[in-house]
């Protein structure tokens, strides 16, 4: 009996011991669980705090770091030329969007914001010209324009949002639809040139010659050369009536229809001999006094349109045959050495280099055809012809200093046509004209930033029927048959 009792007590003690162990184990497990839970909560809080701090840091970064420009043509991207220019900016510049809130074109608004983030000297603000009409008079501006204001000097420069020239978004006339259409985005060039003109004093004056039925400089081209930091005087000069102004740094003659009078010829000869600068763009080959002036500097005009059997545009052959071509470009002369893109020529005229009248005159061609160039109605006589020639001479002045005289002749007017300049803004056509002025004057600061094209050609595919059959028929059927075979093979296993 006692033995059974002892045995029962021992069993109870064993059970109690086991229960105690289980209880201790449960307490231990509960403690471990509590510890792991505390660590997990702590880690979650740390991660949340880290995410919040990271968001705060990222939120302070500029938009040009956070966002990628995926727009066609990279409209919002600021050029390296502008970035380099802004590094030396000392004046405080305000970019003022003169438009009602919410009415500014998103492309313009976005670009202006990106531009301002490149320099701590530039700020952006918006003025509603309806609620604050006095601002238009204060900044000598109009509504729907960008005012570039130099807060240091108080001077301003206004650029319209849209227009056919000198605007942020350029429009050209489309003859097929008989409507004006967006052609290029020139915000980078216009804003940078405006700042450059505000912070740099213009010291040179350019005059455009009149009186010979000259054509107006195309508006698209004018939007480029207006970026040059020069004064344009009255923009027109009648030599017979006005003579030569004392402040004349350069004379531009664009596409004359009539010849120089003898007195005008004498004036230009004396002007160049004294160290003047003249730019002639012409397609006329029978203007005797113009030709005589060029021959002094070793430039001889040739009759007939110029073609190139080697470097022509094959895609335009049906329209223009060999008369639309790409010229060779000098990499040594200042006028073209910074041009890295092709130049499009259309219905140019040829020129040849000859011996100039004086040994002190040096002439060079900066645009010319391949050795397969030819003149209209003389395709059998192949040779290289010049389309752009620059002649210069160092002229000693009365005070003992030396001044460089420069005569530049370009024998292709249509290369500066509005259609070509606006449709192919990334070609070097406009840059040639811009450099012909800037490089001849020497002291002019040129901010040459091409506009970005807003006309995009769609990719087309040849043999589209075969490609459609491949992607719609062959590939899907092949995948289906392959999958079916694989399924049947697995099923047999």
Short mmCIF file of C-alpha atoms in Angstrom, two decimals:
data_model
loop_
_atom_site.label_atom_id
_atom_site.label_comp_id
_atom_site.label_asym_id
_atom_site.label_seq_id
_atom_site.Cartn_x
_atom_site.Cartn_y
_atom_site.Cartn_z
CA UNK A 1 0.00 0.00 0.00
CA UNK A 2 2.75 2.34 1.01
CA UNK A 3 4.64 1.33 -2.05
CA UNK A 4 1.73 2.23 -4.28
CA UNK A 5 1.36 5.54 -2.48
CA UNK A 6 4.99 6.37 -2.94
CA UNK A 7 4.77 5.41 -6.54
CA UNK A 8 1.76 7.69 -7.04
CA UNK A 9 3.55 10.58 -5.31
CA UNK A 10 6.60 10.07 -7.45
CA UNK A 11 4.41 10.10 -10.55
CA UNK A 12 2.72 13.29 -9.45
CA UNK A 13 6.09 14.86 -8.78
CA UNK A 14 7.30 13.86 -12.23
CA UNK A 15 4.19 15.32 -13.82
CA UNK A 16 4.60 18.51 -11.81
CA UNK A 17 8.23 18.71 -12.92
CA UNK A 18 7.30 18.25 -16.54
CA UNK A 19 4.57 20.88 -16.25
CA UNK A 20 7.09 23.22 -14.69
CA UNK A 21 9.51 22.65 -17.50
CA UNK A 22 6.80 23.24 -20.08
CA UNK A 23 5.73 26.41 -18.30
CA UNK A 24 9.33 27.63 -18.15
CA UNK A 25 9.77 26.77 -21.81
CA UNK A 26 6.57 28.62 -22.72
CA UNK A 27 7.79 31.61 -20.73
CA UNK A 28 11.12 31.41 -22.51
CA UNK A 29 9.45 31.14 -25.88
CA UNK A 30 7.15 34.01 -24.98
CA UNK A 31 10.16 36.09 -24.01
CA UNK A 32 11.96 35.25 -27.25
CA UNK A 33 8.83 36.09 -29.24
CA UNK A 34 8.50 39.37 -27.41
CA UNK A 35 12.15 40.16 -28.10
CA UNK A 36 11.87 39.32 -31.79
CA UNK A 37 8.68 41.37 -32.03
CA UNK A 38 10.40 44.36 -30.45
CA UNK A 39 13.29 44.08 -32.91
CA UNK A 40 10.87 43.79 -35.86
CA UNK A 41 8.91 46.86 -34.79
CA UNK A 42 12.14 48.78 -34.28
CA UNK A 43 13.41 47.80 -37.74
CA UNK A 44 10.09 48.80 -39.34
CA UNK A 45 10.24 52.20 -37.61
CA UNK A 46 13.85 52.66 -38.75
CA UNK A 47 12.93 51.78 -42.36
CA UNK A 48 9.94 54.16 -42.28
CA UNK A 49 12.14 56.94 -40.87
CA UNK A 50 14.80 56.25 -43.52
CA UNK A 51 12.21 56.40 -46.31
CA UNK A 52 10.85 59.70 -44.96
CA UNK A 53 14.34 61.21 -44.70
CA UNK A 54 15.24 59.95 -48.19
CA UNK A 55 12.06 61.49 -49.61
CA UNK A 56 12.89 64.80 -47.93
CA UNK A 57 16.41 64.72 -49.38
CA UNK A 58 15.24 63.73 -52.86
CA UNK A 59 12.53 66.38 -52.74
CA UNK A 60 15.24 69.04 -52.44
CA UNK A 61 17.02 67.89 -55.59
CA UNK A 62 16.46 69.96 -58.77
CA UNK A 63 14.01 68.71 -61.38
CA UNK A 64 16.75 68.26 -63.97
CA UNK A 65 18.28 65.59 -61.70
CA UNK A 66 15.01 63.84 -60.88
CA UNK A 67 13.47 63.87 -64.35
CA UNK A 68 14.58 62.51 -67.71
CA UNK A 69 13.79 64.42 -70.89
CA UNK A 70 11.89 61.92 -73.03
CA UNK A 71 10.37 64.53 -75.34
CA UNK A 72 11.03 64.18 -79.08
CA UNK A 73 14.00 66.36 -79.97
CA UNK A 74 14.97 66.82 -76.28
CA UNK A 75 13.06 70.11 -76.03
CA UNK A 76 13.77 70.62 -72.32
CA UNK A 77 17.48 69.88 -72.53
CA UNK A 78 19.79 72.88 -72.12
CA UNK A 79 22.82 72.96 -74.42
CA UNK A 80 26.43 72.67 -73.27
CA UNK A 81 27.02 76.13 -74.78
CA UNK A 82 24.48 77.63 -72.38
CA UNK A 83 25.84 75.70 -69.39
CA UNK A 84 29.35 76.99 -70.09
CA UNK A 85 28.05 80.55 -70.59
CA UNK A 86 26.12 80.55 -67.31
CA UNK A 87 29.23 79.56 -65.33
CA UNK A 88 30.56 83.09 -65.81
CA UNK A 89 27.26 84.91 -65.20
CA UNK A 90 27.64 87.70 -62.63
CA UNK A 91 24.42 89.73 -62.98
CA UNK A 92 21.17 88.67 -61.30
CA UNK A 93 18.71 87.65 -64.01
CA UNK A 94 14.94 87.28 -63.72
CA UNK A 95 12.94 85.20 -66.19
CA UNK A 96 9.43 86.64 -66.09
CA UNK A 97 6.58 84.71 -67.69
CA UNK A 98 4.19 87.45 -68.79
CA UNK A 99 0.99 85.43 -68.93
CA UNK A 100 -2.06 84.50 -66.86
CA UNK A 101 -1.69 81.66 -64.38
CA UNK A 102 -2.20 78.28 -66.03
CA UNK A 103 -2.02 79.67 -69.58
CA UNK A 104 1.70 79.23 -70.25
CA UNK A 105 2.58 76.48 -72.72
CA UNK A 106 3.79 73.50 -70.67
CA UNK A 107 6.87 73.13 -72.88
CA UNK A 108 7.92 76.73 -72.28
CA UNK A 109 7.17 76.56 -68.56
CA UNK A 110 9.15 73.36 -68.13
CA UNK A 111 12.15 74.63 -70.09
CA UNK A 112 12.31 77.91 -68.16
CA UNK A 113 12.27 76.02 -64.86
CA UNK A 114 15.08 73.71 -66.02
CA UNK A 115 17.06 76.70 -67.29
CA UNK A 116 16.84 78.59 -63.98
CA UNK A 117 18.10 75.59 -62.01
CA UNK A 118 21.46 75.82 -63.78
CA UNK A 119 22.51 79.00 -61.96
CA UNK A 120 21.80 80.58 -58.59
CA UNK A 121 21.90 83.91 -60.41
CA UNK A 122 18.64 83.13 -62.24
CA UNK A 123 15.14 83.23 -60.77
CA UNK A 124 11.70 82.67 -62.32
CA UNK A 125 8.41 84.38 -61.60
CA UNK A 126 5.12 84.92 -63.36
CA UNK A 127 3.11 88.12 -63.80
CA UNK A 128 -0.52 88.22 -64.89
CA UNK A 129 -0.70 91.11 -67.39
CA UNK A 130 -4.48 91.28 -66.97
CA UNK A 131 -4.42 91.90 -63.22
CA UNK A 132 -1.13 93.85 -63.42
CA UNK A 133 -1.20 95.75 -66.75
CA UNK A 134 1.45 98.21 -65.54
CA UNK A 135 4.02 95.41 -65.82
CA UNK A 136 3.78 95.51 -69.62
CA UNK A 137 4.88 99.15 -69.64
CA UNK A 138 7.46 98.61 -66.90
CA UNK A 139 9.26 95.89 -68.87
CA UNK A 140 8.39 97.25 -72.34
CA UNK A 141 6.79 93.94 -73.13
CA UNK A 142 3.62 92.34 -74.45
CA UNK A 143 1.45 89.59 -73.05
CA UNK A 144 2.38 85.99 -73.86
CA UNK A 145 6.09 86.67 -73.77
CA UNK A 146 9.14 85.89 -71.68
CA UNK A 147 10.87 88.92 -70.19
CA UNK A 148 14.58 88.46 -69.53
CA UNK A 149 15.30 91.11 -66.90
CA UNK A 150 18.76 92.07 -65.67
CA UNK A 151 18.07 93.01 -62.05
CA UNK A 152 21.61 94.36 -61.71
CA UNK A 153 21.33 96.97 -64.48
CA UNK A 154 17.55 97.26 -64.75
CA UNK A 155 17.52 96.50 -68.48
CA UNK A 156 15.12 94.01 -70.06
CA UNK A 157 14.70 91.99 -73.23
CA UNK A 158 11.34 90.53 -74.28
CA UNK A 159 10.90 87.34 -76.33
CA UNK A 160 7.41 86.33 -77.61
CA UNK A 161 6.21 82.83 -76.79
CA UNK A 162 5.32 82.15 -80.44
CA UNK A 163 6.07 83.80 -83.79
CA UNK A 164 7.69 83.38 -87.17
CA UNK A 165 11.02 84.74 -85.91
CA UNK A 166 12.70 85.78 -82.66
CA UNK A 167 10.32 83.64 -80.60
CA UNK A 168 10.54 80.66 -78.25
CA UNK A 169 8.34 78.52 -80.51
CA UNK A 170 8.78 79.27 -84.22
CA UNK A 171 6.03 78.82 -86.80
CA UNK A 172 6.41 78.49 -90.57
CA UNK A 173 3.83 78.57 -93.34
CA UNK A 174 2.93 75.16 -94.73
CA UNK A 175 1.92 75.56 -98.36
CA UNK A 176 0.22 72.16 -98.53
CA UNK A 177 -2.22 72.95 -95.70
CA UNK A 178 -2.03 76.74 -96.18
CA UNK A 179 -1.63 77.14 -92.45
CA UNK A 180 1.14 78.15 -90.07
CA UNK A 181 2.57 75.18 -88.17
CA UNK A 182 5.05 74.71 -85.35
CA UNK A 183 8.49 74.15 -86.82
CA UNK A 184 11.14 74.59 -84.13
CA UNK A 185 11.75 75.27 -80.44
CA UNK A 186 14.28 78.06 -79.97
CA UNK A 187 13.99 78.74 -76.24
CA UNK A 188 17.60 77.80 -75.46
CA UNK A 189 19.09 80.09 -78.08
CA UNK A 190 16.73 83.01 -77.47
CA UNK A 191 17.09 83.09 -73.68
CA UNK A 192 20.86 82.67 -73.67
CA UNK A 193 21.33 85.28 -76.40
CA UNK A 194 19.05 87.70 -74.55
CA UNK A 195 21.13 87.33 -71.38
CA UNK A 196 24.32 87.71 -73.38
CA UNK A 197 23.05 90.92 -75.00
CA UNK A 198 22.05 92.30 -71.60
CA UNK A 199 25.35 91.63 -69.86
CA UNK A 200 27.63 92.46 -72.81
CA UNK A 201 27.76 95.88 -74.44
CA UNK A 202 27.47 95.86 -78.24
CA UNK A 203 30.33 97.71 -79.93
CA UNK A 204 29.72 96.89 -83.61
CA UNK A 205 27.02 98.08 -86.02
CA UNK A 206 25.82 96.18 -89.08
CA UNK A 207 23.90 97.77 -91.97
CA UNK A 208 21.83 95.99 -94.64
CA UNK A 209 22.26 97.54 -98.07
CA UNK A 210 19.22 98.64 -100.07
CA UNK A 211 18.58 100.30 -103.44
CA UNK A 212 19.24 97.26 -105.67
CA UNK A 213 16.00 95.34 -105.18
CA UNK A 214 17.63 93.33 -102.40
CA UNK A 215 15.42 90.72 -100.78
CA UNK A 216 14.65 90.89 -97.08
CA UNK A 217 16.65 88.53 -94.92
CA UNK A 218 14.31 85.55 -94.26
CA UNK A 219 12.67 85.74 -90.86
CA UNK A 220 13.97 82.33 -89.76
CA UNK A 221 17.51 83.41 -90.58
CA UNK A 222 17.01 86.77 -88.90
CA UNK A 223 16.04 84.96 -85.69
CA UNK A 224 19.54 83.46 -85.68
CA UNK A 225 21.58 86.56 -86.42
CA UNK A 226 19.52 88.67 -84.03
CA UNK A 227 21.24 86.65 -81.31
CA UNK A 228 24.53 88.30 -82.22
CA UNK A 229 25.54 91.04 -79.84
CA UNK A 230 25.64 93.79 -82.47
CA UNK A 231 23.73 96.94 -83.25
CA UNK A 232 21.85 96.88 -86.52
CA UNK A 233 21.68 100.64 -86.99
CA UNK A 234 18.68 101.49 -89.12
CA UNK A 235 18.98 98.01 -90.65
CA UNK A 236 18.97 99.59 -94.11
CA UNK A 237 21.59 101.59 -95.95
CA UNK A 238 21.23 103.37 -99.28
CA UNK A 239 24.79 104.21 -100.24
CA UNK A 240 23.83 106.88 -102.79
CA UNK A 241 21.53 108.66 -100.36
CA UNK A 242 23.19 108.01 -97.00
CA UNK A 243 26.85 107.48 -97.85
CA UNK A 244 28.87 105.42 -95.37
CA UNK A 245 27.87 105.96 -91.70
CA UNK A 246 30.77 106.54 -89.32
CA UNK A 247 29.63 103.71 -87.06
CA UNK A 248 29.37 101.17 -89.90
CA UNK A 249 31.26 98.00 -88.92
CA UNK A 250 29.87 95.82 -91.71
CA UNK A 251 27.67 96.01 -94.81
CA UNK A 252 25.43 93.07 -95.75
CA UNK A 253 24.04 92.82 -99.28
CA UNK A 254 21.44 90.03 -99.47
CA UNK A 255 20.30 88.85 -102.90
CA UNK A 256 20.58 92.03 -105.00
CA UNK A 257 18.50 92.15 -108.19
CA UNK A 258 20.24 95.15 -109.75
CA UNK A 259 23.84 96.23 -110.14
CA UNK A 260 25.81 98.79 -108.18
CA UNK A 261 25.99 102.31 -109.55
CA UNK A 262 29.52 103.46 -110.34
CA UNK A 263 29.56 105.79 -107.32
CA UNK A 264 28.43 102.94 -105.05
CA UNK A 265 31.12 100.71 -106.49
CA UNK A 266 33.76 103.35 -105.70
CA UNK A 267 32.43 103.72 -102.15
CA UNK A 268 32.65 99.99 -101.50
CA UNK A 269 36.12 99.73 -103.01
CA UNK A 270 37.36 102.54 -100.74
CA UNK A 271 35.49 101.09 -97.74
CA UNK A 272 37.17 97.69 -98.13
CA UNK A 273 40.55 99.22 -98.89
CA UNK A 274 40.29 101.11 -95.61
CA UNK A 275 39.60 97.98 -93.58
CA UNK A 276 35.83 97.54 -93.97
CA UNK A 277 33.77 94.36 -93.94
CA UNK A 278 31.28 93.33 -96.64
CA UNK A 279 29.10 90.20 -96.90
CA UNK A 280 27.42 89.47 -100.24
CA UNK A 281 24.86 86.69 -100.74
CA UNK A 282 23.88 86.53 -104.39
CA UNK A 283 22.57 84.30 -107.15
CA UNK A 284 22.97 86.89 -109.92
CA UNK A 285 25.97 86.29 -112.15
CA UNK A 286 25.64 89.22 -114.60
CA UNK A 287 25.97 92.24 -112.28
CA UNK A 288 29.06 93.91 -113.75
CA UNK A 289 30.09 96.16 -110.86
CA UNK A 290 29.46 93.48 -108.23
CA UNK A 291 31.58 91.08 -110.30
CA UNK A 292 34.31 93.69 -110.73
CA UNK A 293 34.39 94.25 -106.95
CA UNK A 294 34.75 90.50 -106.35
CA UNK A 295 37.49 90.13 -108.95
CA UNK A 296 39.66 92.59 -107.04
CA UNK A 297 39.69 89.97 -104.28
CA UNK A 298 40.19 86.99 -106.59
CA UNK A 299 36.57 85.81 -106.80
CA UNK A 300 35.07 84.94 -110.18
CA UNK A 301 31.37 84.15 -110.60
CA UNK A 302 30.35 81.36 -113.01
CA UNK A 303 27.23 81.12 -115.18
CA UNK A 304 24.50 78.55 -114.55
CA UNK A 305 23.26 76.54 -111.58
CA UNK A 306 25.73 74.30 -109.80
CA UNK A 307 25.31 70.55 -109.26
CA UNK A 308 27.37 67.78 -107.70
CA UNK A 309 27.22 64.24 -109.06
CA UNK A 310 29.01 62.82 -106.02
CA UNK A 311 27.50 64.56 -102.97
CA UNK A 312 23.90 65.11 -103.98
CA UNK A 313 20.85 64.25 -101.85
CA UNK A 314 19.57 61.02 -103.36
CA UNK A 315 16.22 61.29 -101.57
CA UNK A 316 15.54 64.59 -103.36
CA UNK A 317 16.90 63.55 -106.74
CA UNK A 318 13.44 63.28 -108.32
CA UNK A 319 12.76 66.90 -107.38
CA UNK A 320 16.13 68.61 -107.78
CA UNK A 321 18.42 66.06 -109.45
CA UNK A 322 22.08 66.91 -108.70
CA UNK A 323 21.32 70.52 -107.73
CA UNK A 324 20.56 69.73 -104.08
CA UNK A 325 23.86 68.69 -102.55
CA UNK A 326 26.13 68.71 -99.49
CA UNK A 327 29.24 70.89 -99.92
CA UNK A 328 32.66 70.28 -98.41
CA UNK A 329 33.24 72.49 -95.37
CA UNK A 330 36.57 73.99 -94.31
CA UNK A 331 37.73 72.93 -90.86
CA UNK A 332 40.55 75.48 -90.83
CA UNK A 333 38.80 78.81 -91.44
CA UNK A 334 37.05 80.49 -88.51
CA UNK A 335 33.87 80.98 -90.51
CA UNK A 336 33.11 77.24 -90.64
CA UNK A 337 35.50 75.36 -88.35
CA UNK A 338 32.89 75.13 -85.58
CA UNK A 339 30.22 73.70 -87.91
CA UNK A 340 29.98 69.95 -87.39
CA UNK A 341 26.73 69.23 -89.23
CA UNK A 342 25.96 68.99 -92.95
CA UNK A 343 24.95 72.05 -94.95
CA UNK A 344 22.20 71.80 -97.55
CA UNK A 345 22.73 73.57 -100.88
CA UNK A 346 19.96 74.09 -103.42
CA UNK A 347 20.36 75.82 -106.79
CA UNK A 348 23.70 77.36 -105.91
CA UNK A 349 26.03 79.09 -108.37
CA UNK A 350 29.68 78.27 -108.79
CA UNK A 351 32.70 80.46 -108.12
CA UNK A 352 36.39 80.08 -108.86
CA UNK A 353 39.42 81.46 -107.05
CA UNK A 354 41.64 83.70 -109.18
CA UNK A 355 44.66 85.89 -108.50
CA UNK A 356 43.61 88.97 -106.48
CA UNK A 357 44.55 92.50 -107.53
CA UNK A 358 47.05 92.90 -104.67
CA UNK A 359 49.53 90.43 -103.19
CA UNK A 360 48.40 91.43 -99.70
CA UNK A 361 44.95 89.92 -100.33
CA UNK A 362 44.45 86.30 -99.22
CA UNK A 363 41.40 84.38 -100.44
CA UNK A 364 40.13 80.95 -99.40
CA UNK A 365 37.05 78.90 -100.11
CA UNK A 366 35.11 77.63 -97.11
CA UNK A 367 32.32 75.81 -98.99
CA UNK A 368 32.92 73.88 -102.20
CA UNK A 369 31.72 70.90 -104.24
CA UNK A 370 33.47 67.61 -104.75
CA UNK A 371 35.57 67.13 -107.89
CA UNK A 372 32.33 65.97 -109.54
CA UNK A 373 30.81 69.43 -109.53
CA UNK A 374 29.41 70.83 -112.77
CA UNK A 375 27.60 73.84 -114.17
CA UNK A 376 24.14 73.67 -115.68
CA UNK A 377 24.17 72.51 -119.35
CA UNK A 378 27.84 71.51 -119.01
CA UNK A 379 27.71 68.20 -117.14
CA UNK A 380 30.68 66.79 -119.02
CA UNK A 381 33.08 69.35 -117.54
CA UNK A 382 33.52 68.08 -113.97
CA UNK A 383 35.59 69.99 -111.41
CA UNK A 384 35.37 71.46 -107.92
CA UNK A 385 33.59 74.82 -107.61
CA UNK A 386 33.40 77.11 -104.61
CA UNK A 387 30.08 78.19 -103.10
CA UNK A 388 31.56 80.28 -100.29
CA UNK A 389 34.75 82.36 -100.49
CA UNK A 390 36.33 84.63 -97.91
CA UNK A 391 39.01 87.15 -98.88
CA UNK A 392 40.83 89.37 -96.42
CA UNK A 393 43.62 91.91 -96.28
CA UNK A 394 45.46 93.56 -93.39
CA UNK A 395 45.24 97.32 -93.87
CA UNK A 396 47.49 99.74 -92.02
CA UNK A 397 45.61 102.63 -90.41
CA UNK A 398 46.69 106.25 -89.98
CA UNK A 399 47.40 105.70 -86.27
CA UNK A 400 49.85 102.91 -87.10
CA UNK A 401 47.52 100.07 -86.16
CA UNK A 402 46.42 97.31 -88.55
CA UNK A 403 42.81 96.58 -89.41
CA UNK A 404 41.57 93.56 -91.28
CA UNK A 405 39.35 94.08 -94.32
CA UNK A 406 37.01 91.20 -95.13
CA UNK A 407 34.93 90.38 -98.22
CA UNK A 408 32.79 87.24 -97.91
CA UNK A 409 30.73 85.99 -100.86
CA UNK A 410 28.15 83.17 -100.71
CA UNK A 411 26.68 82.18 -104.08
CA UNK A 412 23.58 80.35 -102.85
CA UNK A 413 20.56 82.37 -101.70
CA UNK A 414 18.14 79.46 -101.31
CA UNK A 415 20.30 77.79 -98.63
CA UNK A 416 18.95 80.50 -96.30
CA UNK A 417 15.32 80.05 -97.33
CA UNK A 418 12.75 80.02 -94.52
CA UNK A 419 11.66 76.50 -95.42
CA UNK A 420 15.17 75.04 -95.25
CA UNK A 421 16.17 76.91 -92.08
CA UNK A 422 12.98 75.99 -90.19
CA UNK A 423 12.58 72.44 -91.51
CA UNK A 424 16.23 71.52 -90.97
CA UNK A 425 17.30 73.71 -88.02
CA UNK A 426 20.13 71.36 -87.10
CA UNK A 427 21.84 71.83 -90.45
CA UNK A 428 24.68 74.33 -90.51
CA UNK A 429 23.05 76.72 -93.01
CA UNK A 430 22.10 79.47 -90.57
CA UNK A 431 25.40 79.09 -88.71
CA UNK A 432 27.31 79.95 -91.92
CA UNK A 433 25.51 83.30 -92.18
CA UNK A 434 25.86 83.99 -88.47
CA UNK A 435 29.59 83.25 -88.54
CA UNK A 436 30.09 85.32 -91.69
CA UNK A 437 29.12 88.33 -89.59
CA UNK A 438 30.55 87.37 -86.20
CA UNK A 439 33.95 86.12 -87.39
CA UNK A 440 34.51 89.04 -89.73
CA UNK A 441 33.85 91.51 -86.93
CA UNK A 442 35.99 89.52 -84.53
CA UNK A 443 34.95 91.26 -81.32
CA UNK A 444 31.36 90.02 -81.50
CA UNK A 445 30.37 87.36 -79.00
CA UNK A 446 28.30 84.76 -80.79
CA UNK A 447 26.03 82.41 -78.87
CA UNK A 448 25.23 80.00 -81.66
CA UNK A 449 22.60 77.58 -80.35
CA UNK A 450 20.47 75.96 -83.06
CA UNK A 451 16.71 75.66 -82.62
CA UNK A 452 15.29 72.19 -82.06
CA UNK A 453 13.04 70.80 -84.75
CA UNK A 454 9.42 70.16 -83.82
CA UNK A 455 8.63 68.35 -87.06
CA UNK A 456 9.30 64.66 -86.80
CA UNK A 457 9.30 62.15 -89.62
CA UNK A 458 7.72 58.79 -88.93
CA UNK A 459 9.80 55.64 -89.35
CA UNK A 460 8.65 53.66 -92.35
CA UNK A 461 9.36 50.04 -93.26
CA UNK A 462 9.78 48.46 -96.64
CA UNK A 463 7.98 45.17 -97.45
CA UNK A 464 5.48 45.83 -94.68
CA UNK A 465 3.31 42.90 -95.91
CA UNK A 466 6.07 40.39 -95.26
CA UNK A 467 6.79 41.80 -91.81
CA UNK A 468 3.08 41.72 -90.94
CA UNK A 469 2.87 38.07 -92.03
CA UNK A 470 5.91 37.26 -89.88
CA UNK A 471 4.68 38.89 -86.66
CA UNK A 472 0.95 38.20 -87.05
CA UNK A 473 1.12 34.74 -88.60
CA UNK A 474 4.43 32.86 -88.55
CA UNK A 475 5.66 33.69 -85.04
CA UNK A 476 2.32 33.10 -83.19
CA UNK A 477 1.68 29.82 -85.08
CA UNK A 478 5.26 28.70 -84.38
CA UNK A 479 4.86 29.37 -80.66
CA UNK A 480 1.52 27.51 -80.57
CA UNK A 481 2.85 24.45 -82.44
CA UNK A 482 6.00 24.36 -80.31
CA UNK A 483 3.96 24.54 -77.11
CA UNK A 484 1.60 21.81 -78.30
CA UNK A 485 4.49 19.46 -79.13
CA UNK A 486 6.09 20.06 -75.75
CA UNK A 487 2.79 19.37 -73.96
CA UNK A 488 2.23 16.07 -75.82
CA UNK A 489 5.80 14.97 -75.06
CA UNK A 490 5.34 15.65 -71.34
CA UNK A 491 1.98 13.84 -71.35
CA UNK A 492 3.52 10.62 -72.77
CA UNK A 493 5.95 10.56 -69.90
#
